[in-house]
Amino acid sequence: MKKIALLLSGMTALFLSGCVEGPIVPAGDPKSLEAVHAPVSLLDADLEDVIAVDVINVGKNPNGFLSVQANVRNRTDKDVVVQVQTLFYDENGLVLDSEPGNETPWTTVTLTTNGTMPYRSQALSHVARRFTIHVRRPLR
């Protein structure tokens, strides 16, 4: 019984020490309340089984802009192409830099078999307080 309790407490400690600040939201509307408050939102349903995104560093750069670095990892035995975008929000939850022609660009990433690639993004405004990393399949 003590071994089970020790094992459960160890697993709980590992779970709580993760880097992601909230749940990874499965496919859905990127403007939904769940997606706005989650650090990662997968916009295509099949991506849950294909990739993993681990937020490894969130902070401010020397100029005071919010900066995010994450690892995007291929969980399959095939090369995978995805697009990644970070939306930044102010303290009221409003998207920053969302005007046409000024929105955050999508970055196309090719992940090799079981490979990992770092993804970095930086806010363009001092008022950014939160972020969501969106991942989708490339548009055709």
PDB file of N, CA and C in Angstrom, residues 33-124:
ATOM      1  N   LEU A  33     -13.552  30.463 -25.885  1.00  0.00           N
ATOM      2  CA  LEU A  33     -13.036  30.816 -24.566  1.00  0.00           C
ATOM      3  C   LEU A  33     -11.960  29.838 -24.120  1.00  0.00           C
ATOM      4  N   GLU A  34     -12.157  28.550 -24.409  1.00  0.00           N
ATOM      5  CA  GLU A  34     -11.169  27.552 -24.014  1.00  0.00           C
ATOM      6  C   GLU A  34      -9.838  27.793 -24.716  1.00  0.00           C
ATOM      7  N   ALA A  35      -9.880  28.103 -26.006  1.00  0.00           N
ATOM      8  CA  ALA A  35      -8.657  28.314 -26.771  1.00  0.00           C
ATOM      9  C   ALA A  35      -7.931  29.573 -26.326  1.00  0.00           C
ATOM     10  N   VAL A  36      -8.675  30.608 -25.962  1.00  0.00           N
ATOM     11  CA  VAL A  36      -8.050  31.862 -25.545  1.00  0.00           C
ATOM     12  C   VAL A  36      -7.260  31.683 -24.259  1.00  0.00           C
ATOM     13  N   HIS A  37      -7.724  30.834 -23.362  1.00  0.00           N
ATOM     14  CA  HIS A  37      -7.062  30.683 -22.070  1.00  0.00           C
ATOM     15  C   HIS A  37      -6.089  29.518 -22.012  1.00  0.00           C
ATOM     16  N   ALA A  38      -5.958  28.750 -23.079  1.00  0.00           N
ATOM     17  CA  ALA A  38      -5.030  27.621 -23.100  1.00  0.00           C
ATOM     18  C   ALA A  38      -3.727  28.062 -23.760  1.00  0.00           C
ATOM     19  N   PRO A  39      -2.593  27.553 -23.300  1.00  0.00           N
ATOM     20  CA  PRO A  39      -1.331  27.939 -23.935  1.00  0.00           C
ATOM     21  C   PRO A  39      -1.142  27.314 -25.314  1.00  0.00           C
ATOM     22  N   VAL A  40      -1.816  26.190 -25.587  1.00  0.00           N
ATOM     23  CA  VAL A  40      -1.691  25.519 -26.882  1.00  0.00           C
ATOM     24  C   VAL A  40      -3.069  25.077 -27.351  1.00  0.00           C
ATOM     25  N   SER A  41      -3.367  25.330 -28.633  1.00  0.00           N
ATOM     26  CA  SER A  41      -4.632  24.905 -29.220  1.00  0.00           C
ATOM     27  C   SER A  41      -4.346  24.197 -30.538  1.00  0.00           C
ATOM     28  N   LEU A  42      -4.744  22.923 -30.625  1.00  0.00           N
ATOM     29  CA  LEU A  42      -4.592  22.154 -31.854  1.00  0.00           C
ATOM     30  C   LEU A  42      -5.862  22.342 -32.677  1.00  0.00           C
ATOM     31  N   LEU A  43      -5.729  22.901 -33.876  1.00  0.00           N
ATOM     32  CA  LEU A  43      -6.895  23.282 -34.663  1.00  0.00           C
ATOM     33  C   LEU A  43      -7.418  22.176 -35.569  1.00  0.00           C
ATOM     34  N   ASP A  44      -6.696  21.077 -35.683  1.00  0.00           N
ATOM     35  CA  ASP A  44      -7.156  19.922 -36.455  1.00  0.00           C
ATOM     36  C   ASP A  44      -7.224  18.725 -35.522  1.00  0.00           C
ATOM     37  N   ALA A  45      -8.348  18.009 -35.569  1.00  0.00           N
ATOM     38  CA  ALA A  45      -8.607  16.932 -34.609  1.00  0.00           C
ATOM     39  C   ALA A  45      -7.541  15.846 -34.614  1.00  0.00           C
ATOM     40  N   ASP A  46      -7.011  15.497 -35.775  1.00  0.00           N
ATOM     41  CA  ASP A  46      -6.040  14.402 -35.831  1.00  0.00           C
ATOM     42  C   ASP A  46      -4.672  14.762 -35.255  1.00  0.00           C
ATOM     43  N   LEU A  47      -4.409  16.029 -35.020  1.00  0.00           N
ATOM     44  CA  LEU A  47      -3.096  16.433 -34.512  1.00  0.00           C
ATOM     45  C   LEU A  47      -2.831  15.962 -33.089  1.00  0.00           C
ATOM     46  N   GLU A  48      -3.869  15.671 -32.330  1.00  0.00           N
ATOM     47  CA  GLU A  48      -3.677  15.183 -30.959  1.00  0.00           C
ATOM     48  C   GLU A  48      -2.815  13.934 -30.906  1.00  0.00           C
ATOM     49  N   ASP A  49      -2.963  13.071 -31.900  1.00  0.00           N
ATOM     50  CA  ASP A  49      -2.202  11.824 -31.939  1.00  0.00           C
ATOM     51  C   ASP A  49      -0.900  11.954 -32.719  1.00  0.00           C
ATOM     52  N   VAL A  50      -0.695  13.092 -33.372  1.00  0.00           N
ATOM     53  CA  VAL A  50       0.437  13.251 -34.276  1.00  0.00           C
ATOM     54  C   VAL A  50       1.569  14.068 -33.662  1.00  0.00           C
ATOM     55  N   ILE A  51       1.234  15.151 -32.976  1.00  0.00           N
ATOM     56  CA  ILE A  51       2.275  16.027 -32.425  1.00  0.00           C
ATOM     57  C   ILE A  51       2.028  16.316 -30.950  1.00  0.00           C
ATOM     58  N   ALA A  52       3.081  16.794 -30.313  1.00  0.00           N
ATOM     59  CA  ALA A  52       2.995  17.300 -28.944  1.00  0.00           C
ATOM     60  C   ALA A  52       3.682  18.660 -28.932  1.00  0.00           C
ATOM     61  N   VAL A  53       3.166  19.581 -28.138  1.00  0.00           N
ATOM     62  CA  VAL A  53       3.771  20.898 -27.988  1.00  0.00           C
ATOM     63  C   VAL A  53       4.029  21.116 -26.510  1.00  0.00           C
ATOM     64  N   ASP A  54       5.285  21.350 -26.178  1.00  0.00           N
ATOM     65  CA  ASP A  54       5.672  21.591 -24.795  1.00  0.00           C
ATOM     66  C   ASP A  54       6.179  23.015 -24.673  1.00  0.00           C
ATOM     67  N   VAL A  55       5.521  23.833 -23.862  1.00  0.00           N
ATOM     68  CA  VAL A  55       5.986  25.192 -23.630  1.00  0.00           C
ATOM     69  C   VAL A  55       7.145  25.094 -22.652  1.00  0.00           C
ATOM     70  N   ILE A  56       8.308  25.547 -23.073  1.00  0.00           N
ATOM     71  CA  ILE A  56       9.472  25.377 -22.216  1.00  0.00           C
ATOM     72  C   ILE A  56      10.003  26.682 -21.640  1.00  0.00           C
ATOM     73  N   ASN A  57       9.608  27.805 -22.233  1.00  0.00           N
ATOM     74  CA  ASN A  57      10.111  29.064 -21.703  1.00  0.00           C
ATOM     75  C   ASN A  57       9.150  30.192 -22.053  1.00  0.00           C
ATOM     76  N   VAL A  58       8.668  30.869 -21.049  1.00  0.00           N
ATOM     77  CA  VAL A  58       7.819  32.040 -21.229  1.00  0.00           C
ATOM     78  C   VAL A  58       8.421  33.145 -20.378  1.00  0.00           C
ATOM     79  N   GLY A  59       8.663  34.277 -20.975  1.00  0.00           N
ATOM     80  CA  GLY A  59       9.255  35.377 -20.219  1.00  0.00           C
ATOM     81  C   GLY A  59       9.224  36.651 -21.033  1.00  0.00           C
ATOM     82  N   LYS A  60      10.015  37.604 -20.606  1.00  0.00           N
ATOM     83  CA  LYS A  60      10.117  38.872 -21.327  1.00  0.00           C
ATOM     84  C   LYS A  60      11.547  39.027 -21.818  1.00  0.00           C
ATOM     85  N   ASN A  61      11.675  39.550 -23.021  1.00  0.00           N
ATOM     86  CA  ASN A  61      13.008  39.788 -23.560  1.00  0.00           C
ATOM     87  C   ASN A  61      13.573  41.068 -22.942  1.00  0.00           C
ATOM     88  N   PRO A  62      14.816  41.442 -23.245  1.00  0.00           N
ATOM     89  CA  PRO A  62      15.396  42.652 -22.644  1.00  0.00           C
ATOM     90  C   PRO A  62      14.610  43.933 -22.914  1.00  0.00           C
ATOM     91  N   ASN A  63      13.810  43.948 -23.992  1.00  0.00           N
ATOM     92  CA  ASN A  63      12.999  45.130 -24.301  1.00  0.00           C
ATOM     93  C   ASN A  63      11.638  45.120 -23.619  1.00  0.00           C
ATOM     94  N   GLY A  64      11.346  44.060 -22.861  1.00  0.00           N
ATOM     95  CA  GLY A  64      10.087  43.985 -22.132  1.00  0.00           C
ATOM     96  C   GLY A  64       8.932  43.354 -22.887  1.00  0.00           C
ATOM     97  N   PHE A  65       9.193  42.762 -24.052  1.00  0.00           N
ATOM     98  CA  PHE A  65       8.141  42.097 -24.824  1.00  0.00           C
ATOM     99  C   PHE A  65       8.005  40.646 -24.378  1.00  0.00           C
ATOM    100  N   LEU A  66       6.758  40.160 -24.296  1.00  0.00           N
ATOM    101  CA  LEU A  66       6.500  38.771 -23.947  1.00  0.00           C
ATOM    102  C   LEU A  66       7.096  37.865 -25.021  1.00  0.00           C
ATOM    103  N   SER A  67       7.815  36.836 -24.577  1.00  0.00           N
ATOM    104  CA  SER A  67       8.496  35.924 -25.481  1.00  0.00           C
ATOM    105  C   SER A  67       8.149  34.490 -25.103  1.00  0.00           C
ATOM    106  N   VAL A  68       7.926  33.644 -26.120  1.00  0.00           N
ATOM    107  CA  VAL A  68       7.526  32.258 -25.897  1.00  0.00           C
ATOM    108  C   VAL A  68       8.444  31.349 -26.705  1.00  0.00           C
ATOM    109  N   GLN A  69       8.889  30.279 -26.081  1.00  0.00           N
ATOM    110  CA  GLN A  69       9.633  29.246 -26.801  1.00  0.00           C
ATOM    111  C   GLN A  69       9.008  27.909 -26.462  1.00  0.00           C
ATOM    112  N   ALA A  70       8.742  27.095 -27.482  1.00  0.00           N
ATOM    113  CA  ALA A  70       8.120  25.787 -27.274  1.00  0.00           C
ATOM    114  C   ALA A  70       8.798  24.757 -28.162  1.00  0.00           C
ATOM    115  N   ASN A  71       8.713  23.513 -27.763  1.00  0.00           N
ATOM    116  CA  ASN A  71       9.176  22.413 -28.602  1.00  0.00           C
ATOM    117  C   ASN A  71       7.967  21.784 -29.271  1.00  0.00           C
ATOM    118  N   VAL A  72       8.014  21.665 -30.586  1.00  0.00           N
ATOM    119  CA  VAL A  72       6.971  20.984 -31.344  1.00  0.00           C
ATOM    120  C   VAL A  72       7.554  19.621 -31.717  1.00  0.00           C
ATOM    121  N   ARG A  73       6.886  18.557 -31.275  1.00  0.00           N
ATOM    122  CA  ARG A  73       7.447  17.209 -31.414  1.00  0.00           C
ATOM    123  C   ARG A  73       6.533  16.319 -32.246  1.00  0.00           C
ATOM    124  N   ASN A  74       7.131  15.645 -33.224  1.00  0.00           N
ATOM    125  CA  ASN A  74       6.433  14.668 -34.055  1.00  0.00           C
ATOM    126  C   ASN A  74       6.378  13.350 -33.291  1.00  0.00           C
ATOM    127  N   ARG A  75       5.181  12.815 -33.103  1.00  0.00           N
ATOM    128  CA  ARG A  75       5.005  11.572 -32.353  1.00  0.00           C
ATOM    129  C   ARG A  75       4.788  10.374 -33.271  1.00  0.00           C
ATOM    130  N   THR A  76       5.080  10.534 -34.560  1.00  0.00           N
ATOM    131  CA  THR A  76       4.815   9.459 -35.518  1.00  0.00           C
ATOM    132  C   THR A  76       6.099   9.005 -36.207  1.00  0.00           C
ATOM    133  N   ASP A  77       5.960   7.963 -37.013  1.00  0.00           N
ATOM    134  CA  ASP A  77       7.082   7.433 -37.784  1.00  0.00           C
ATOM    135  C   ASP A  77       7.100   7.965 -39.210  1.00  0.00           C
ATOM    136  N   LYS A  78       6.442   9.092 -39.440  1.00  0.00           N
ATOM    137  CA  LYS A  78       6.417   9.741 -40.750  1.00  0.00           C
ATOM    138  C   LYS A  78       6.751  11.213 -40.562  1.00  0.00           C
ATOM    139  N   ASP A  79       7.283  11.840 -41.610  1.00  0.00           N
ATOM    140  CA  ASP A  79       7.478  13.281 -41.573  1.00  0.00           C
ATOM    141  C   ASP A  79       6.109  13.957 -41.529  1.00  0.00           C
ATOM    142  N   VAL A  80       6.025  15.062 -40.804  1.00  0.00           N
ATOM    143  CA  VAL A  80       4.762  15.784 -40.634  1.00  0.00           C
ATOM    144  C   VAL A  80       5.004  17.269 -40.905  1.00  0.00           C
ATOM    145  N   VAL A  81       4.096  17.882 -41.647  1.00  0.00           N
ATOM    146  CA  VAL A  81       4.156  19.322 -41.897  1.00  0.00           C
ATOM    147  C   VAL A  81       2.984  19.973 -41.179  1.00  0.00           C
ATOM    148  N   VAL A  82       3.279  20.968 -40.349  1.00  0.00           N
ATOM    149  CA  VAL A  82       2.246  21.722 -39.643  1.00  0.00           C
ATOM    150  C   VAL A  82       2.549  23.210 -39.760  1.00  0.00           C
ATOM    151  N   GLN A  83       1.565  24.014 -39.432  1.00  0.00           N
ATOM    152  CA  GLN A  83       1.752  25.456 -39.346  1.00  0.00           C
ATOM    153  C   GLN A  83       1.500  25.874 -37.907  1.00  0.00           C
ATOM    154  N   VAL A  84       2.336  26.789 -37.426  1.00  0.00           N
ATOM    155  CA  VAL A  84       2.276  27.229 -36.036  1.00  0.00           C
ATOM    156  C   VAL A  84       2.156  28.753 -36.012  1.00  0.00           C
ATOM    157  N   GLN A  85       1.331  29.249 -35.095  1.00  0.00           N
ATOM    158  CA  GLN A  85       1.122  30.691 -34.943  1.00  0.00           C
ATOM    159  C   GLN A  85       0.902  30.982 -33.465  1.00  0.00           C
ATOM    160  N   THR A  86       1.408  32.103 -33.011  1.00  0.00           N
ATOM    161  CA  THR A  86       1.144  32.529 -31.638  1.00  0.00           C
ATOM    162  C   THR A  86       0.300  33.792 -31.668  1.00  0.00           C
ATOM    163  N   LEU A  87      -0.818  33.756 -30.952  1.00  0.00           N
ATOM    164  CA  LEU A  87      -1.619  34.960 -30.761  1.00  0.00           C
ATOM    165  C   LEU A  87      -1.339  35.480 -29.364  1.00  0.00           C
ATOM    166  N   PHE A  88      -1.136  36.773 -29.263  1.00  0.00           N
ATOM    167  CA  PHE A  88      -0.895  37.400 -27.972  1.00  0.00           C
ATOM    168  C   PHE A  88      -2.120  38.212 -27.579  1.00  0.00           C
ATOM    169  N   TYR A  89      -2.401  38.240 -26.282  1.00  0.00           N
ATOM    170  CA  TYR A  89      -3.593  38.898 -25.745  1.00  0.00           C
ATOM    171  C   TYR A  89      -3.194  39.928 -24.703  1.00  0.00           C
ATOM    172  N   ASP A  90      -3.998  40.994 -24.595  1.00  0.00           N
ATOM    173  CA  ASP A  90      -3.764  41.975 -23.538  1.00  0.00           C
ATOM    174  C   ASP A  90      -4.406  41.482 -22.242  1.00  0.00           C
ATOM    175  N   GLU A  91      -4.356  42.292 -21.201  1.00  0.00           N
ATOM    176  CA  GLU A  91      -4.875  41.865 -19.892  1.00  0.00           C
ATOM    177  C   GLU A  91      -6.384  41.631 -19.895  1.00  0.00           C
ATOM    178  N   ASN A  92      -7.095  42.184 -20.889  1.00  0.00           N
ATOM    179  CA  ASN A  92      -8.539  41.973 -20.994  1.00  0.00           C
ATOM    180  C   ASN A  92      -8.896  40.791 -21.890  1.00  0.00           C
ATOM    181  N   GLY A  93      -7.898  40.098 -22.416  1.00  0.00           N
ATOM    182  CA  GLY A  93      -8.146  38.954 -23.278  1.00  0.00           C
ATOM    183  C   GLY A  93      -8.370  39.306 -24.735  1.00  0.00           C
ATOM    184  N   LEU A  94      -8.109  40.555 -25.118  1.00  0.00           N
ATOM    185  CA  LEU A  94      -8.275  40.963 -26.509  1.00  0.00           C
ATOM    186  C   LEU A  94      -7.028  40.612 -27.311  1.00  0.00           C
ATOM    187  N   VAL A  95      -7.239  40.103 -28.521  1.00  0.00           N
ATOM    188  CA  VAL A  95      -6.126  39.723 -29.388  1.00  0.00           C
ATOM    189  C   VAL A  95      -5.390  40.976 -29.846  1.00  0.00           C
ATOM    190  N   LEU A  96      -4.077  40.940 -29.764  1.00  0.00           N
ATOM    191  CA  LEU A  96      -3.244  42.048 -30.236  1.00  0.00           C
ATOM    192  C   LEU A  96      -2.808  41.784 -31.675  1.00  0.00           C
ATOM    193  N   ASP A  97      -2.555  42.831 -32.416  1.00  0.00           N
ATOM    194  CA  ASP A  97      -2.032  42.731 -33.782  1.00  0.00           C
ATOM    195  C   ASP A  97      -2.885  41.826 -34.658  1.00  0.00           C
ATOM    196  N   SER A  98      -4.191  42.028 -34.632  1.00  0.00           N
ATOM    197  CA  SER A  98      -5.081  41.164 -35.411  1.00  0.00           C
ATOM    198  C   SER A  98      -5.696  41.870 -36.615  1.00  0.00           C
ATOM    199  N   GLU A  99      -5.265  43.104 -36.903  1.00  0.00           N
ATOM    200  CA  GLU A  99      -5.802  43.805 -38.062  1.00  0.00           C
ATOM    201  C   GLU A  99      -5.300  43.126 -39.337  1.00  0.00           C
ATOM    202  N   PRO A 100      -6.111  43.113 -40.397  1.00  0.00           N
ATOM    203  CA  PRO A 100      -5.663  42.506 -41.658  1.00  0.00           C
ATOM    204  C   PRO A 100      -4.338  43.114 -42.120  1.00  0.00           C
ATOM    205  N   GLY A 101      -3.407  42.246 -42.477  1.00  0.00           N
ATOM    206  CA  GLY A 101      -2.088  42.692 -42.902  1.00  0.00           C
ATOM    207  C   GLY A 101      -1.114  42.875 -41.758  1.00  0.00           C
ATOM    208  N   ASN A 102      -1.607  42.835 -40.525  1.00  0.00           N
ATOM    209  CA  ASN A 102      -0.749  43.042 -39.358  1.00  0.00           C
ATOM    210  C   ASN A 102      -0.815  41.859 -38.396  1.00  0.00           C
ATOM    211  N   GLU A 103      -1.542  40.799 -38.788  1.00  0.00           N
ATOM    212  CA  GLU A 103      -1.703  39.658 -37.894  1.00  0.00           C
ATOM    213  C   GLU A 103      -0.407  38.846 -37.814  1.00  0.00           C
ATOM    214  N   THR A 104      -0.306  38.065 -36.761  1.00  0.00           N
ATOM    215  CA  THR A 104       0.854  37.209 -36.575  1.00  0.00           C
ATOM    216  C   THR A 104       0.880  36.163 -37.689  1.00  0.00           C
ATOM    217  N   PRO A 105       2.015  36.000 -38.378  1.00  0.00           N
ATOM    218  CA  PRO A 105       2.058  35.042 -39.484  1.00  0.00           C
ATOM    219  C   PRO A 105       2.090  33.593 -39.011  1.00  0.00           C
ATOM    220  N   TRP A 106       1.664  32.704 -39.884  1.00  0.00           N
ATOM    221  CA  TRP A 106       1.788  31.268 -39.649  1.00  0.00           C
ATOM    222  C   TRP A 106       3.179  30.849 -40.103  1.00  0.00           C
ATOM    223  N   THR A 107       3.840  30.019 -39.310  1.00  0.00           N
ATOM    224  CA  THR A 107       5.150  29.473 -39.650  1.00  0.00           C
ATOM    225  C   THR A 107       4.970  28.009 -40.030  1.00  0.00           C
ATOM    226  N   THR A 108       5.416  27.644 -41.226  1.00  0.00           N
ATOM    227  CA  THR A 108       5.328  26.252 -41.658  1.00  0.00           C
ATOM    228  C   THR A 108       6.547  25.500 -41.147  1.00  0.00           C
ATOM    229  N   VAL A 109       6.282  24.375 -40.487  1.00  0.00           N
ATOM    230  CA  VAL A 109       7.330  23.582 -39.850  1.00  0.00           C
ATOM    231  C   VAL A 109       7.248  22.155 -40.378  1.00  0.00           C
ATOM    232  N   THR A 110       8.379  21.617 -40.831  1.00  0.00           N
ATOM    233  CA  THR A 110       8.445  20.213 -41.226  1.00  0.00           C
ATOM    234  C   THR A 110       9.158  19.454 -40.117  1.00  0.00           C
ATOM    235  N   LEU A 111       8.442  18.518 -39.519  1.00  0.00           N
ATOM    236  CA  LEU A 111       8.995  17.710 -38.433  1.00  0.00           C
ATOM    237  C   LEU A 111       9.362  16.342 -38.988  1.00  0.00           C
ATOM    238  N   THR A 112      10.626  15.966 -38.838  1.00  0.00           N
ATOM    239  CA  THR A 112      11.061  14.658 -39.306  1.00  0.00           C
ATOM    240  C   THR A 112      10.514  13.574 -38.385  1.00  0.00           C
ATOM    241  N   THR A 113      10.660  12.338 -38.796  1.00  0.00           N
ATOM    242  CA  THR A 113      10.181  11.190 -38.030  1.00  0.00           C
ATOM    243  C   THR A 113      10.613  11.291 -36.571  1.00  0.00           C
ATOM    244  N   ASN A 114       9.659  11.323 -35.671  1.00  0.00           N
ATOM    245  CA  ASN A 114       9.902  11.423 -34.223  1.00  0.00           C
ATOM    246  C   ASN A 114      10.819  12.584 -33.850  1.00  0.00           C
ATOM    247  N   GLY A 115      10.868  13.605 -34.684  1.00  0.00           N
ATOM    248  CA  GLY A 115      11.757  14.744 -34.451  1.00  0.00           C
ATOM    249  C   GLY A 115      11.101  15.848 -33.641  1.00  0.00           C
ATOM    250  N   THR A 116      11.941  16.720 -33.114  1.00  0.00           N
ATOM    251  CA  THR A 116      11.494  17.873 -32.331  1.00  0.00           C
ATOM    252  C   THR A 116      12.131  19.126 -32.909  1.00  0.00           C
ATOM    253  N   MET A 117      11.351  20.200 -32.957  1.00  0.00           N
ATOM    254  CA  MET A 117      11.868  21.470 -33.457  1.00  0.00           C
ATOM    255  C   MET A 117      11.464  22.587 -32.509  1.00  0.00           C
ATOM    256  N   PRO A 118      12.401  23.460 -32.140  1.00  0.00           N
ATOM    257  CA  PRO A 118      12.021  24.597 -31.296  1.00  0.00           C
ATOM    258  C   PRO A 118      11.245  25.633 -32.111  1.00  0.00           C
ATOM    259  N   TYR A 119      10.252  26.219 -31.476  1.00  0.00           N
ATOM    260  CA  TYR A 119       9.448  27.279 -32.089  1.00  0.00           C
ATOM    261  C   TYR A 119       9.499  28.475 -31.148  1.00  0.00           C
ATOM    262  N   ARG A 120       9.814  29.640 -31.699  1.00  0.00           N
ATOM    263  CA  ARG A 120       9.906  30.853 -30.885  1.00  0.00           C
ATOM    264  C   ARG A 120       8.986  31.925 -31.453  1.00  0.00           C
ATOM    265  N   SER A 121       8.433  32.717 -30.548  1.00  0.00           N
ATOM    266  CA  SER A 121       7.581  33.818 -30.962  1.00  0.00           C
ATOM    267  C   SER A 121       7.686  34.932 -29.933  1.00  0.00           C
ATOM    268  N   GLN A 122       7.527  36.152 -30.404  1.00  0.00           N
ATOM    269  CA  GLN A 122       7.634  37.306 -29.516  1.00  0.00           C
ATOM    270  C   GLN A 122       6.514  38.290 -29.816  1.00  0.00           C
ATOM    271  N   ALA A 123       5.920  38.820 -28.771  1.00  0.00           N
ATOM    272  CA  ALA A 123       4.865  39.823 -28.934  1.00  0.00           C
ATOM    273  C   ALA A 123       5.453  41.086 -29.555  1.00  0.00           C
ATOM    274  N   LEU A 124       4.615  41.821 -30.240  1.00  0.00           N
ATOM    275  CA  LEU A 124       5.041  43.070 -30.861  1.00  0.00           C
ATOM    276  C   LEU A 124       4.619  44.282 -30.051  1.00  0.00           C
TER     277      LEU A 124
END
